[in-house]
XYZ file of C-alpha atoms in Angstrom:
557
model
C -21.698 -6.653 -7.165
C -20.979 -4.915 -10.486
C -17.780 -5.978 -12.173
C -15.165 -3.285 -12.640
C -14.272 -2.441 -16.209
C -10.773 -1.614 -14.994
C -7.978 -3.906 -16.115
C -5.138 -3.175 -13.714
C -2.093 -3.465 -16.017
C -3.642 -1.301 -18.741
C -4.763 1.505 -16.448
C -1.571 1.609 -14.405
C 0.991 0.995 -17.085
C 1.981 4.561 -17.886
C 1.548 5.840 -14.328
C 3.603 3.103 -12.768
C 6.319 3.322 -15.355
C 6.678 7.008 -14.506
C 6.617 6.281 -10.784
C 9.268 3.600 -11.095
C 11.773 5.718 -12.920
C 14.557 3.283 -13.628
C 16.556 0.826 -11.611
C 16.822 0.977 -7.828
C 19.065 2.702 -5.332
C 19.556 3.074 -1.618
C 17.664 -0.132 -0.849
C 14.575 1.057 -2.705
C 13.197 -1.459 -5.184
C 12.030 -0.244 -8.576
C 9.005 -2.482 -8.117
C 5.507 -1.144 -7.583
C 3.391 -2.730 -4.862
C -0.149 -3.199 -6.188
C -2.811 -3.397 -3.482
C -6.342 -4.556 -4.214
C -9.081 -3.179 -1.976
C -12.846 -2.946 -1.578
C -12.421 0.274 0.407
C -11.782 3.626 -1.210
C -9.916 6.826 -0.398
C -12.730 9.347 -0.027
C -10.624 12.355 0.968
C -7.128 13.628 1.703
C -8.447 16.340 4.035
C -8.095 15.404 7.737
C -10.939 17.785 8.548
C -13.413 16.118 6.198
C -13.305 12.369 5.619
C -15.224 9.233 6.591
C -13.442 6.189 5.182
C -10.649 4.380 7.021
C -8.744 4.120 3.728
C -8.789 7.903 3.517
C -7.318 8.137 7.000
C -4.592 5.591 6.211
C -3.710 7.559 3.080
C -3.240 10.694 5.181
C -0.989 8.799 7.594
C 1.223 8.081 4.585
C 1.368 11.576 3.079
C 1.393 13.949 6.079
C 3.838 14.119 8.994
C 2.659 12.964 12.405
C 4.539 13.538 15.619
C 4.587 9.893 16.700
C 3.372 6.491 15.555
C 2.833 3.041 17.014
C 5.511 0.363 16.895
C 4.667 -2.994 15.271
C 2.754 -5.429 17.496
C 2.961 -3.016 20.415
C 1.104 -0.214 22.148
C 4.384 1.672 22.519
C 5.205 4.749 20.456
C 8.155 5.677 18.300
C 8.947 8.986 16.694
C 7.710 9.989 13.264
C 8.512 13.675 12.791
C 9.469 13.815 16.470
C 12.890 12.573 17.518
C 12.081 12.702 21.215
C 9.553 14.106 23.679
C 9.294 14.922 27.349
C 6.624 15.955 29.843
C 6.853 18.763 32.369
C 6.860 18.004 36.083
C 3.270 19.211 36.468
C 2.098 17.033 33.569
C 0.670 19.870 31.464
C 3.363 20.633 28.866
C 4.776 18.253 26.270
C 7.981 19.257 24.495
C 8.833 17.579 21.202
C 12.218 17.778 19.504
C 11.652 17.390 15.769
C 13.791 16.007 12.977
C 15.644 18.780 11.170
C 15.837 17.235 7.703
C 12.132 17.342 6.889
C 10.918 18.981 3.669
C 7.506 19.351 2.167
C 7.183 17.987 -1.339
C 7.562 21.532 -2.747
C 10.946 21.876 -1.032
C 9.795 24.087 1.864
C 11.299 22.988 5.220
C 8.984 21.207 7.659
C 9.279 23.010 10.983
C 7.691 23.179 14.395
C 5.765 26.207 13.175
C 3.774 23.940 10.844
C 2.867 21.709 13.774
C 1.998 24.619 16.068
C -0.186 26.214 13.395
C -1.999 22.914 12.728
C -2.690 22.355 16.421
C -3.770 25.912 17.201
C -5.995 26.072 14.123
C -7.616 22.756 14.956
C -8.300 24.010 18.492
C -9.671 27.319 17.202
C -12.321 25.736 14.987
C -12.892 22.482 16.856
C -16.601 23.190 17.364
C -17.219 23.263 13.627
C -14.789 23.192 10.696
C -12.065 21.076 12.322
C -14.307 18.894 14.493
C -13.171 15.744 12.686
C -9.723 16.185 14.255
C -10.838 17.787 17.515
C -10.185 14.676 19.593
C -6.488 14.850 18.755
C -6.199 18.240 20.455
C -8.672 17.735 23.299
C -7.734 19.870 26.324
C -4.979 21.680 24.407
C -4.591 25.341 25.430
C -1.896 26.299 22.941
C 1.008 25.050 20.858
C 4.206 27.053 20.367
C 7.361 26.772 18.272
C 10.238 28.383 20.227
C 12.606 27.122 17.501
C 12.355 25.383 14.153
C 12.880 21.967 15.734
C 11.103 22.473 19.077
C 7.367 22.194 19.656
C 5.604 22.711 22.968
C 1.972 21.778 23.624
C 0.284 23.110 26.741
C -2.787 21.373 28.179
C -5.377 22.681 30.637
C -4.648 19.737 32.959
C -2.559 16.568 32.984
C -4.037 14.381 30.221
C -3.966 10.594 30.427
C -4.113 9.909 26.707
C -2.300 12.892 25.186
C 0.079 10.726 23.149
C -2.552 8.361 21.679
C -4.568 11.416 20.684
C -1.608 13.209 19.100
C -0.783 10.060 17.123
C -3.964 10.767 15.136
C -2.982 14.326 14.181
C -1.893 15.053 10.616
C 0.543 17.981 10.503
C -0.303 20.225 7.577
C 1.877 22.636 5.553
C 1.065 26.035 7.043
C 2.061 27.927 3.900
C -0.660 26.074 1.973
C -3.492 25.570 4.437
C -3.463 28.942 6.234
C -4.728 30.534 3.015
C -7.914 28.465 3.360
C -8.797 29.625 6.863
C -10.734 32.771 5.984
C -12.751 34.356 8.766
C -14.504 31.269 10.117
C -12.349 28.312 9.114
C -15.007 26.887 6.802
C -12.573 26.780 3.889
C -10.470 24.261 5.801
C -13.304 21.730 5.758
C -14.437 22.492 2.203
C -10.975 22.028 0.694
C -10.715 18.847 -1.412
C -6.951 18.456 -1.995
C -7.405 15.116 -3.751
C -9.212 16.921 -6.570
C -6.402 19.451 -7.043
C -3.272 17.378 -7.618
C -0.392 17.825 -7.218
C -0.690 18.696 -3.522
C 1.984 19.521 -0.967
C 2.774 16.478 1.166
C 5.392 15.636 3.763
C 5.267 11.891 4.272
C 7.069 8.993 2.604
C 4.733 9.287 -0.390
C 3.268 11.905 -2.643
C -0.010 11.351 -4.472
C 0.596 10.730 -8.168
C -3.047 9.979 -8.984
C -6.367 9.831 -7.146
C -9.714 8.429 -8.186
C -12.618 8.239 -5.742
C -13.558 4.743 -6.822
C -10.628 3.800 -8.963
C -6.871 3.860 -8.480
C -4.807 5.967 -6.101
C -1.047 5.955 -6.714
C 1.372 6.733 -3.878
C 4.787 7.664 -5.287
C 7.766 7.308 -2.957
C 9.296 10.631 -1.927
C 13.108 10.256 -1.833
C 13.377 13.343 0.384
C 11.254 11.937 3.216
C 12.786 12.660 6.637
C 12.279 9.128 7.977
C 12.771 5.517 6.826
C 12.120 5.435 3.086
C 9.612 3.319 1.232
C 11.062 -0.015 0.110
C 9.260 0.276 -3.236
C 9.079 3.049 -5.797
C 5.294 3.347 -5.643
C 2.136 1.789 -4.252
C -0.985 1.512 -6.373
C -4.191 1.152 -4.363
C -6.774 -0.287 -6.746
C -10.456 -0.136 -5.799
C -12.664 -3.033 -6.916
C -16.426 -3.361 -6.927
C -16.069 -7.048 -7.800
C -14.475 -9.168 -5.091
C -14.125 -12.047 -7.551
C -12.173 -9.873 -9.984
C -9.906 -8.673 -7.170
C -9.092 -12.212 -6.064
C -8.551 -13.322 -9.654
C -6.001 -10.541 -10.065
C -4.276 -11.653 -6.859
C -4.068 -15.215 -8.131
C -2.588 -14.242 -11.485
C -0.113 -11.755 -10.020
C -1.689 -8.528 -11.260
C -2.252 -7.602 -7.605
C 0.337 -8.302 -4.899
C -1.693 -7.717 -1.736
C -5.395 -7.690 -0.897
C -5.954 -5.625 2.226
C -9.353 -7.111 3.029
C -10.126 -10.630 1.875
C -13.832 -11.410 1.463
C -14.938 -13.660 4.314
C -16.366 -16.284 1.965
C -13.052 -16.701 0.161
C -10.591 -16.798 3.066
C -10.489 -20.550 3.720
C -10.075 -21.579 0.089
C -7.559 -18.833 -0.628
C -5.327 -19.960 2.235
C -4.868 -23.335 0.499
C -3.563 -21.847 -2.737
C 0.108 -22.038 -3.644
C 2.006 -18.763 -3.709
C -0.475 -16.871 -1.507
C -0.252 -16.162 2.232
C -3.454 -15.441 4.173
C -3.196 -13.764 7.580
C -6.107 -13.186 9.940
C -5.773 -10.787 12.860
C -8.216 -9.295 15.378
C -9.914 -6.403 13.629
C -10.998 -2.927 14.675
C -14.220 -2.932 12.673
C -17.502 -3.240 14.567
C -20.916 -3.496 12.927
C -24.016 -2.076 14.545
C -27.590 -0.913 14.301
C -27.469 2.863 14.460
C -30.580 4.363 16.075
C -31.561 7.976 15.505
C -31.240 9.229 19.077
C -31.843 12.942 18.544
C -34.388 13.916 21.239
C -35.898 16.381 18.743
C -36.510 13.855 15.960
C -39.838 14.432 14.213
C -41.380 11.010 13.756
C -41.415 7.472 15.161
C -40.428 8.881 18.515
C -41.084 5.540 20.193
C -37.630 4.596 18.899
C -36.116 7.072 21.356
C -37.189 4.787 24.222
C -34.270 2.571 25.337
C -36.809 -0.088 26.385
C -38.137 -0.323 22.825
C -34.639 -0.469 21.368
C -33.576 -3.080 23.916
C -36.603 -5.229 23.066
C -35.879 -5.012 19.342
C -32.223 -5.788 19.985
C -33.312 -9.085 21.546
C -34.835 -9.988 18.156
C -31.444 -9.854 16.407
C -29.849 -13.266 15.891
C -26.160 -12.380 16.035
C -25.059 -16.023 15.894
C -26.769 -16.260 12.528
C -25.115 -13.020 11.385
C -21.696 -14.349 12.390
C -22.311 -17.628 10.567
C -24.059 -16.385 7.418
C -22.576 -12.937 6.832
C -19.088 -13.405 8.257
C -18.495 -17.133 7.889
C -17.435 -17.391 11.522
C -14.721 -14.713 11.173
C -16.309 -12.385 13.751
C -17.489 -12.415 17.340
C -20.171 -10.707 19.349
C -19.448 -7.331 20.873
C -21.444 -5.326 23.412
C -19.371 -2.206 23.958
C -19.177 1.021 22.017
C -15.368 0.915 22.144
C -15.090 -2.597 20.704
C -12.544 -5.357 21.188
C -9.680 -3.322 19.697
C -9.288 -1.350 22.947
C -8.295 -4.417 24.973
C -8.191 -3.546 28.673
C -10.482 -0.550 28.163
C -13.440 -2.632 27.003
C -16.102 -3.132 29.674
C -16.406 -6.915 29.884
C -19.497 -6.767 32.101
C -22.030 -5.405 29.617
C -25.082 -7.504 28.852
C -24.789 -9.649 26.946
C -27.767 -9.017 24.719
C -29.374 -12.401 24.148
C -31.439 -13.456 21.131
C -34.839 -14.170 22.679
C -37.960 -13.675 20.550
C -40.337 -14.569 23.394
C -38.743 -12.026 25.741
C -38.783 -9.363 23.018
C -42.485 -9.934 22.335
C -43.268 -9.831 26.036
C -41.375 -6.559 26.492
C -43.179 -4.869 23.592
C -46.549 -6.158 24.866
C -45.844 -4.686 28.301
C -44.870 -1.366 26.725
C -48.348 -1.160 25.181
C -47.566 -1.809 21.531
C -50.298 -4.289 20.622
C -50.360 -6.149 17.320
C -52.924 -5.119 14.719
C -54.939 -7.462 12.523
C -52.019 -7.698 10.105
C -49.612 -8.747 12.838
C -47.803 -5.397 12.862
C -47.630 -3.626 16.196
C -49.304 -0.252 16.556
C -47.980 2.808 18.386
C -50.872 4.478 20.251
C -51.601 8.148 19.613
C -49.960 10.608 22.000
C -49.418 14.340 22.373
C -46.194 13.930 20.368
C -47.402 11.858 17.423
C -50.471 10.181 15.899
C -51.217 6.467 15.997
C -49.120 4.555 13.489
C -47.820 1.069 12.747
C -44.319 0.044 13.749
C -42.998 0.184 10.193
C -39.553 1.668 9.618
C -36.805 2.102 7.064
C -33.304 0.820 7.750
C -30.634 2.579 5.722
C -27.844 0.320 4.448
C -24.860 2.008 2.726
C -23.708 0.565 -0.579
C -20.083 1.032 0.495
C -20.003 -1.637 3.218
C -17.156 -4.136 3.017
C -19.469 -6.987 4.003
C -22.877 -8.170 2.805
C -25.064 -5.511 4.389
C -28.153 -6.690 2.534
C -27.822 -10.165 4.014
C -27.295 -8.712 7.484
C -30.415 -6.599 6.974
C -32.429 -9.669 5.968
C -31.495 -11.480 9.161
C -32.483 -8.447 11.240
C -35.692 -8.036 9.236
C -36.626 -11.672 9.886
C -36.127 -11.239 13.620
C -38.075 -7.988 13.765
C -40.943 -9.607 11.839
C -41.244 -12.238 14.571
C -41.986 -9.479 17.092
C -44.444 -7.575 14.914
C -42.154 -4.899 13.467
C -41.860 -4.364 9.716
C -38.676 -2.872 8.233
C -37.697 -1.950 4.688
C -34.178 -1.577 3.317
C -33.329 1.963 2.224
C -30.246 1.984 -0.066
C -27.821 4.509 1.369
C -25.393 5.049 -1.497
C -21.732 5.677 -0.751
C -20.449 6.839 2.637
C -20.976 10.530 1.922
C -24.558 10.017 0.769
C -25.296 7.661 3.660
C -24.009 10.115 6.238
C -26.026 12.943 4.691
C -29.117 10.711 4.925
C -28.512 10.384 8.654
C -27.607 13.970 9.458
C -29.905 15.728 6.989
C -29.078 18.658 4.745
C -29.665 21.109 7.602
C -27.119 19.677 10.036
C -25.680 22.463 12.193
C -24.108 21.569 15.517
C -24.309 25.118 16.851
C -27.966 25.551 15.932
C -28.807 22.037 17.054
C -30.436 21.083 13.759
C -30.170 17.831 11.855
C -30.771 14.140 12.547
C -34.502 14.736 12.235
C -35.810 12.133 9.795
C -34.049 8.756 9.667
C -34.890 5.895 12.036
C -32.205 3.235 11.777
C -29.094 2.357 9.818
C -26.813 -0.643 9.496
C -23.251 0.556 9.393
C -19.877 -0.037 10.972
C -17.081 1.779 12.738
C -13.336 1.299 12.703
C -12.197 1.908 16.255
C -8.901 2.872 17.842
C -6.668 1.376 20.513
C -7.385 4.136 23.006
C -11.151 4.398 23.692
C -11.340 8.190 23.414
C -12.341 8.361 19.745
C -15.246 5.938 20.050
C -16.388 7.609 23.261
C -16.363 10.969 21.496
C -18.577 9.863 18.615
C -21.752 10.101 20.709
C -21.031 13.565 22.125
C -22.912 16.648 20.995
C -19.559 18.142 19.973
C -19.387 15.587 17.159
C -22.733 16.449 15.602
C -22.326 16.856 11.835
C -18.784 15.431 12.043
C -18.481 11.912 13.497
C -21.860 11.486 15.203
C -24.190 9.265 13.200
C -26.855 8.977 15.904
C -27.596 12.568 16.919
C -27.235 11.472 20.551
C -27.399 14.454 22.894
C -26.818 13.912 26.605
C -25.001 16.620 28.648
C -24.208 14.189 31.483
C -22.452 11.855 29.085
C -20.605 14.765 27.452
C -19.298 15.817 30.866
C -18.034 12.283 31.508
C -16.255 12.332 28.164
C -14.405 15.552 28.981
C -13.429 14.243 32.410
C -12.130 10.806 31.392
C -9.112 12.196 29.554
C -8.003 14.120 32.651
C -7.821 11.035 34.884
C -4.136 10.189 34.767
C -4.618 7.405 37.299
C -5.351 4.475 34.986
C -7.679 2.711 37.419
C -9.749 5.867 37.885
C -9.979 6.420 34.143
C -10.888 2.776 33.568
C -13.726 3.082 36.088
C -15.197 6.137 34.369
C -14.726 4.698 30.870
C -16.581 1.574 32.036
C -19.417 3.770 33.321
C -19.586 5.551 29.969
C -19.824 2.254 28.114
C -22.597 1.155 30.472
C -24.414 4.443 29.861
C -24.349 3.892 26.090
C -25.340 0.242 26.454
C -28.335 1.206 28.612
C -29.471 4.141 26.445
C -28.965 2.269 23.159
C -27.926 4.840 20.544
C -26.312 1.746 19.018
C -27.033 -1.942 19.147
C -23.560 -3.384 18.752
C -23.546 -6.528 16.649
C -20.173 -8.104 15.855
C -16.470 -7.341 15.755
C -14.968 -8.467 12.440
C -11.588 -10.088 12.045
C -9.220 -8.503 9.527
C -8.093 -10.904 6.797
C -5.231 -10.011 4.442
C -3.677 -11.971 1.609
C -0.431 -11.381 -0.254
C 1.776 -13.159 -2.718
C 4.845 -14.995 -1.422
C 7.193 -12.696 -3.326
C 6.627 -9.976 -0.723
C 7.566 -9.535 2.947
C 7.714 -6.915 5.710
C 3.998 -6.713 6.419
C 2.916 -5.019 9.659
C -0.782 -5.717 9.304
C -1.638 -4.371 12.754
C -0.368 -0.891 11.806
C -3.076 0.161 9.341
C -3.874 3.742 10.299
C -1.320 3.647 13.114
C 2.029 4.023 11.360
C 3.712 4.820 8.073
C 5.422 1.455 8.384
C 2.178 -0.221 7.306
C 3.290 0.694 3.771
C 6.972 1.621 4.006
C 8.232 -1.699 5.422
C 6.722 -3.877 2.681
C 9.324 -5.028 0.151
C 10.060 -7.718 -2.427
C 11.612 -10.892 -1.045
C 15.365 -11.105 -1.611
């Protein structure tokens, strides 16, 4: 990895001095919490982002109705003080805090929330698709008073609260000007490039750099529990060694993702605490599953993808790439969902002999060079089984090494693959979707074959289930999967308020994806954090789930 030229104290000195102000008051320390990371904040627009760090940043700067409690699947209020559900299960009423103000001094009211919800519903097929899951089945939102919000659904919804937890409430007086006639301005807006922006969370954004430093300055007027520090500096590193060196010498207080190779040794060092928790990040082989893809159409066949999946040595990936800090996963929804994960899938077993036998039986004979050949058909000419696998440069693990292990396995079954560097997340996603991606027109996902990437899941399975729907083309879909039967199951699962009935359908959906193989799931990574002993109040399970992930952290004493 390239070493960053950034020296943290020099770059942050003036910014952090300004953020600190002077002294401390009201239980707020004048200290700045410096967080080292290998993930970057790609966007502050909830309608157009990819990175989990971008999402966590938005949790910190925009109001949300509710948030998760630490070490629990129970909710507590954020902007909402309380909520209730109508007798018929179709209307939620939220009573909101009355002391909320946007960073420009404008009051935060239920009208902001109603506008955000209704606008997201209005353009959910296109401009606001990134946030569409949060308002699934919503008919309308209304603000009968400044502190009362009602949300009406088309049926009782089993997971309305988990979905709403993911909704950033936006300042209407700023964002409504971007709507235009088709909502496209909402998605195109890049607030991070136009600081200062209007925020309503415990922090404002003092500085943003795509691959540099983002400074969160505590907002003393926040309606909820205040930040325990005056500012948080999120410092992006391209060199893991440099990041850990800065942690050791005190220039960084917290590393939010410790490199796997360093975790054991780091835990033995004085003055540093290492915590490992079950993670939400799942790695996979992404298969182009668009039925209209132009070339290498044999890769649309689940039998071919299943055979190739048997050539992937996941035990070796866990040992070599993740140092044992991961475990195999079969389901689209991943281990993070707990009871919702279908435990009866597969498992896919590493078996080179079985993979070779399956490909032989499918008619893909090996040529003189040992590479299998796809026979000519009405759809495509004869060609060798040679493919590119795109690997993003922005992965937080050694994607090249993972690729090499997969390449070695594929070679043993007569398939030749080449690594295609994907660039950052934006470039990698464009490689998958194509420049012509249009969900309404059904264009895009026409050229790539495979990718090695990852997903950060969510406690409720809805988000991961939605990723492979046609509705998420050009937004969250990275496979181009298009199956109307599956899409119908997705719409139905949220309406099953009987948990056992929903569990049964969600299991069927996971089986459907396992059998059709738009993904070959590989491993579920553990999350490893490290922080210096002078800090406390860490709720490491709340990343992306609550403002308390940042606001509760404070100096010891």
